[in-house]
Each structure stands twice: as C-alpha cells, then as structure tokens.
Amino acid sequence: MKTKFIFVTGGVLSSLGKGLAAASLGALLKARNISVTIQKLDPYINVDPGTMNPFQHGEVFVTDDGAETDLDLGHYERYLNISLSHKNNTTSGAIYNNVIAKERRGDYLGGTVQVIPHITDEIKRFVLALGEGEDAPDVAIIEIGGTVGDIEGLPFLEAIRQLRSDLGRDNCLNIHLTLVPYLRAAGEFKTKPTQHSVKELLSIGIQPDIILCRCEQVMPEDLRKKIALFCNVDPDAVFCSIDVGNIYELPLSFFEEGFDQKVAIMMRLPARNAHLEPWREMVYNFAHPKGEVTIAIVGKYVDLKEAYKSLHEALMHGGVANRVAVNLRYVNSEQIDEKSAATLLAGVDGILVPGGFGYRGVEGKVNAIRYARENRIPFFGICLGMQCAVIEFARHVAGLEDANSEEFDKNSANKVIYLMTEWYDVHTKNVERRNETSDKGGTMRLGAYPCKIAPDTRAAEAYGTDLVHERHRHRYEFNNAFKDVLAEKGLVYSGVSPDDSLVEIVELKDHPWFLGCQFHPEFKSRPMQPHPLFRDFIRAAVEQKAKN
Ligand code: GLN
C-alpha cells in the first residue's frame, strides 16, 4: 500500500480545533504537491449524525454521494478543495452495526464476537479502504473524534495502535493535540495537562510522534523542550497551534512553525516546498476588505453558530469574492411578525433564510421574506428558505391565503410544497434512513443532483453554465400543480431537474436579487472558490448598501 497514514488524536478537552488542525495540515501537504485524503472517526453511538440535533452536534454536512456526516468534513473539503464521500466518516454506531450484521449473517462462523479483534478489525478495514484503488492518495489523515480517555474512543485508539505495527513505522505518524494553558496570575504556560494526556495515550500503547499544543500565544523554546522531554518526542516535534484571527490563517501559521516540514521528514515524504501563494492571497483578501455589508440570517438555531457552519463560511467566501467583510446578524425567526420585521431587519443589506426542519419559526421566516420582497432587499433562500419563499409568494402575490408546505399543514388546499411520493418511489437513490419517525414517510433526497439552469436568469448569470450539480438534504418538494399559477404572477423557475420534474431554483424578475434554491449551495463553497450564488448574493448586498 503506497498510502501513509497520519493519526490525529486530541487530549485534555474538546473544542481545541482538532478538525481545523487536521484540515490545515492536509492543506499544507497538498500545497507540497502530495495527494491527501482525510477521514473522521467519531466515537459516538449514533450510526451517523443525520438524526442528531444541530443544537447539540452542529451542522450535518452532506457529501456528493449523500452521506450525512460530521461538520469537520466541511472543513476538510474547504481546506483541501476536494470532494469527500461516505468513506470519509464513520462512527462507533456504524462500526458496531456492521459487525452485528455480519454476526447475524454467520460470517464469524460461531466465534465469540469481541471488541478486539472484531470491532478493531472493522475500524481498520474502514481506515485502510482509503489506501485502496489506483487513485489512492499519498497520505491519509485520520482524525479521531473525542478526547483521549473517553470510554467510547478506546476501540479507535486500539485500532490505530495496531495499524502502526501492521503498516510499519515509516508509514504511520501519531499527532496529539493538547492544550497548554497560560495562567495569567502565575504568568506561566502550564504543561501538566499535556503530560497527563500523553501519559493516558501511552497507557494504551500509543507514543505520539508530534505534539501540537493549542496555546493563546507562541510558547517559548524552553517550554517546548520541556514538553519534548516529558512526553518523549523529538525536541523539534512540539508545535504551537495559536489562536488565529481568521481560521484560514491556520495553515500559514503551521507553515511558519515548520509543522508540515517535520511531518514530511518523519514520514519520508518527498522534500518539496509548499506552494502557498494562492492561499496567502486569499487570507490577505480576507484581512483587507474594502467595505462591509450586513446580512440577516433568519433562522431557528440562531444561538448556535455551529448549526450553520458551512453557511457561515460560504457567506464569508462570498464576501472575499467581493472584497467586503460580511457581518452576520442572527435574527430569531420566532420573533418576526408583520410589525416587528421592519425593526428587526432594519439596516440589513441582505436577508438569508437557511434550511431547517419543523414548523417552529416558519411564519417568522415568511414575514421576513415578505419584507425582503416588498422592500426590494436582496434575498437568498436555501432549502426551507426557498420553500418559505414559495409559500410567501403564493400567499401574498398569488392570493392563495392558506398556501403552505405539507410538512406544516396537511389540510391546506394549497400545498405548494409537498411530499412528492411518486418521484421518490422511482428515483431516489437513498433508502429511508428515518423510517422510525415516519409519518414523514418516504425518504430524504440526499446528495448531489443535476440541475438545468434557464438562460437569462440570476442563476444563469451566477453560474455561467447550463448544468450544475448541487447537494440536497430535504424531504419536501415544490408542487408542480402550482407551477403555472405562480409563474403567471411572476415566479421564475430558473433551475429544474433535467427531466423537468423538480423545481430546484426559483427567483423574481423585477427585484434586485431574490433567489431561492432547493439545494444547499453552502456545502460546495470553498475559500479559494466561493460559490457563485453566495458571490452574487453578496454583490447584490453591496449594491443595496450603495443605494442606502
Ligand atoms: N424541512 C424541509 C424538507 O424536508 C426543508 C429541509 C431543509 O431545509 N434542509 O423538505
């Protein structure tokens, strides 16, 4: 196997930025012209994050092949500019699920099924799959979720311990991310939590090769030496991951530390310089905006930015594309009624209604959209946001007063958004993952689907092409029974599926910029390639601001 594996574990506490660190290392190796893939192993028992509450777990990131994955995969795609799949994320739940299915099938021939070797073998298979095939990458970075010491994480750690003996020393590298707090009162950095964390790792047989220390500022040299000595790593194998102003600065900061250089030497990777100019330029543009706009995000999960991670990033990318800073104003949709809309949305240059599930806050979203339409403020609706835009248009422009989505009102005579069961029966490529709760029935449309773009529309202007592929995660669809009625009143269908059966993008003609899409464009936006819809939405906001 030509692929070499880098394992990234975390200690002391969670939220140290392990995902960003792994993604940043990946970006640096890629900039050295080394092919890289990256995988996340999540210790929780859920089979995938698809059913998890975004409040608790953050956004569910959807891949082209329709896997519902951890939000770290979003960082990986953005930093590495690659497209990942179901092969890049698994959980304890999924691993156990596979093992139990095999046991039921009799694959283990009556043997006793145990954590070691059966669970660990299943984990190793999942990891090693990245190295299979002709286009296997030079390096696979494997991030183990959670913190060393967690009960759930043990089988994963045991698996990577074994992989090192299976694959040989030169082919594996262990990087451990810890926290080195700075105690202001004592005026000192503290290394003890790092020592304890490494001790914990050692007790399960893993000796880290590199220690990456999350710290508020760069640590002095003698402290690095101390950590190296106590944790038994090379003196030049202790690096700082300092707090950066913009997350895209992290690869540059790692580069300054010589982190990728050390990794390349230890793994005997070809000695090349990282070509970081394009990345530097992007970071420079982030740091030097020529203006700013304010975008209102009208949603339910306004308290938790993690729930809208990719969206947040895509808006920032759209800002960079226009050389402006994007200020976000999270507005709780439950508070927006017809009267408060003007106050709550006063002064914003654009209004965005993101995806979501459930009725709570929907009427507020409809009110916000009405405000955007009537006051000619740039509007971008994503998934549920697009569905709400159709509801708003049907109610207030086409006069279908009780227009609604089947998700929220099963008895409405005007279900402009509905469950398109016949379509799912024939076409869907995903088997139902949520049957348990299902009066919702049918399936979710997940992953990338093609979309034809109609000429002379905002969508065509943005994409500059007549066919795109965008990622979906929803159950309900635009109801074609209302296609003509709404078109007569001015709703434009600027994106539809190649067979015309599904409306994917709607927009308004005589409005500065009003567009709703059934898919989630934010999943495909990258800092080096801002998504065209976000780019144009922000451009419209810039123009709006100039008018005020
Ligand atoms: N709840 C809507 C649906 O299932 C929208 C989903 C979403 O915004 N991702 O169709």
JSON list of N, CA and C in Angstrom, two decimals, residues 30 102 110 147 176 343 350 452 456 491 495 522:
[
{"chain": "A", "resi": 30, "resn": "LYS", "atom": "N", "xyz": [-0.97, 19.18, 0.74]},
{"chain": "A", "resi": 30, "resn": "LYS", "atom": "CA", "xyz": [-1.44, 19.32, -0.63]},
{"chain": "A", "resi": 30, "resn": "LYS", "atom": "C", "xyz": [-0.66, 20.41, -1.36]},
{"chain": "A", "resi": 102, "resn": "LYS", "atom": "N", "xyz": [-22.86, -8.69, 10.37]},
{"chain": "A", "resi": 102, "resn": "LYS", "atom": "CA", "xyz": [-22.04, -9.84, 9.95]},
{"chain": "A", "resi": 102, "resn": "LYS", "atom": "C", "xyz": [-22.26, -11.03, 10.89]},
{"chain": "A", "resi": 110, "resn": "GLY", "atom": "N", "xyz": [-19.64, -18.74, 14.17]},
{"chain": "A", "resi": 110, "resn": "GLY", "atom": "CA", "xyz": [-19.87, -19.20, 15.53]},
{"chain": "A", "resi": 110, "resn": "GLY", "atom": "C", "xyz": [-18.85, -18.73, 16.55]},
{"chain": "A", "resi": 147, "resn": "THR", "atom": "N", "xyz": [-11.96, 12.91, 22.99]},
{"chain": "A", "resi": 147, "resn": "THR", "atom": "CA", "xyz": [-10.75, 13.23, 23.74]},
{"chain": "A", "resi": 147, "resn": "THR", "atom": "C", "xyz": [-10.18, 11.94, 24.31]},
{"chain": "A", "resi": 176, "resn": "HIS", "atom": "N", "xyz": [-0.60, 14.36, 18.39]},
{"chain": "A", "resi": 176, "resn": "HIS", "atom": "CA", "xyz": [-1.50, 14.55, 19.52]},
{"chain": "A", "resi": 176, "resn": "HIS", "atom": "C", "xyz": [-1.68, 16.04, 19.79]},
{"chain": "A", "resi": 343, "resn": "THR", "atom": "N", "xyz": [-38.38, 46.52, 12.15]},
{"chain": "A", "resi": 343, "resn": "THR", "atom": "CA", "xyz": [-37.43, 46.88, 13.20]},
{"chain": "A", "resi": 343, "resn": "THR", "atom": "C", "xyz": [-36.28, 45.88, 13.26]},
{"chain": "A", "resi": 350, "resn": "GLY", "atom": "N", "xyz": [-28.92, 42.49, 3.17]},
{"chain": "A", "resi": 350, "resn": "GLY", "atom": "CA", "xyz": [-29.39, 41.26, 2.54]},
{"chain": "A", "resi": 350, "resn": "GLY", "atom": "C", "xyz": [-30.03, 40.39, 3.60]},
{"chain": "A", "resi": 452, "resn": "LYS", "atom": "N", "xyz": [-30.71, 21.85, -14.32]},
{"chain": "A", "resi": 452, "resn": "LYS", "atom": "CA", "xyz": [-30.59, 22.65, -15.55]},
{"chain": "A", "resi": 452, "resn": "LYS", "atom": "C", "xyz": [-30.83, 24.11, -15.21]},
{"chain": "A", "resi": 456, "resn": "ASP", "atom": "N", "xyz": [-30.86, 33.64, -19.17]},
{"chain": "A", "resi": 456, "resn": "ASP", "atom": "CA", "xyz": [-31.35, 34.98, -18.82]},
{"chain": "A", "resi": 456, "resn": "ASP", "atom": "C", "xyz": [-31.99, 35.05, -17.44]},
{"chain": "A", "resi": 491, "resn": "LEU", "atom": "N", "xyz": [-43.38, 34.30, -10.73]},
{"chain": "A", "resi": 491, "resn": "LEU", "atom": "CA", "xyz": [-42.32, 33.46, -10.16]},
{"chain": "A", "resi": 491, "resn": "LEU", "atom": "C", "xyz": [-41.57, 32.79, -11.32]},
{"chain": "A", "resi": 495, "resn": "GLY", "atom": "N", "xyz": [-34.06, 27.07, -12.24]},
{"chain": "A", "resi": 495, "resn": "GLY", "atom": "CA", "xyz": [-33.34, 25.80, -12.19]},
{"chain": "A", "resi": 495, "resn": "GLY", "atom": "C", "xyz": [-34.33, 24.67, -12.01]},
{"chain": "A", "resi": 522, "resn": "GLU", "atom": "N", "xyz": [-24.18, 25.99, 0.12]},
{"chain": "A", "resi": 522, "resn": "GLU", "atom": "CA", "xyz": [-23.09, 26.27, 1.06]},
{"chain": "A", "resi": 522, "resn": "GLU", "atom": "C", "xyz": [-22.13, 25.10, 1.21]}
]
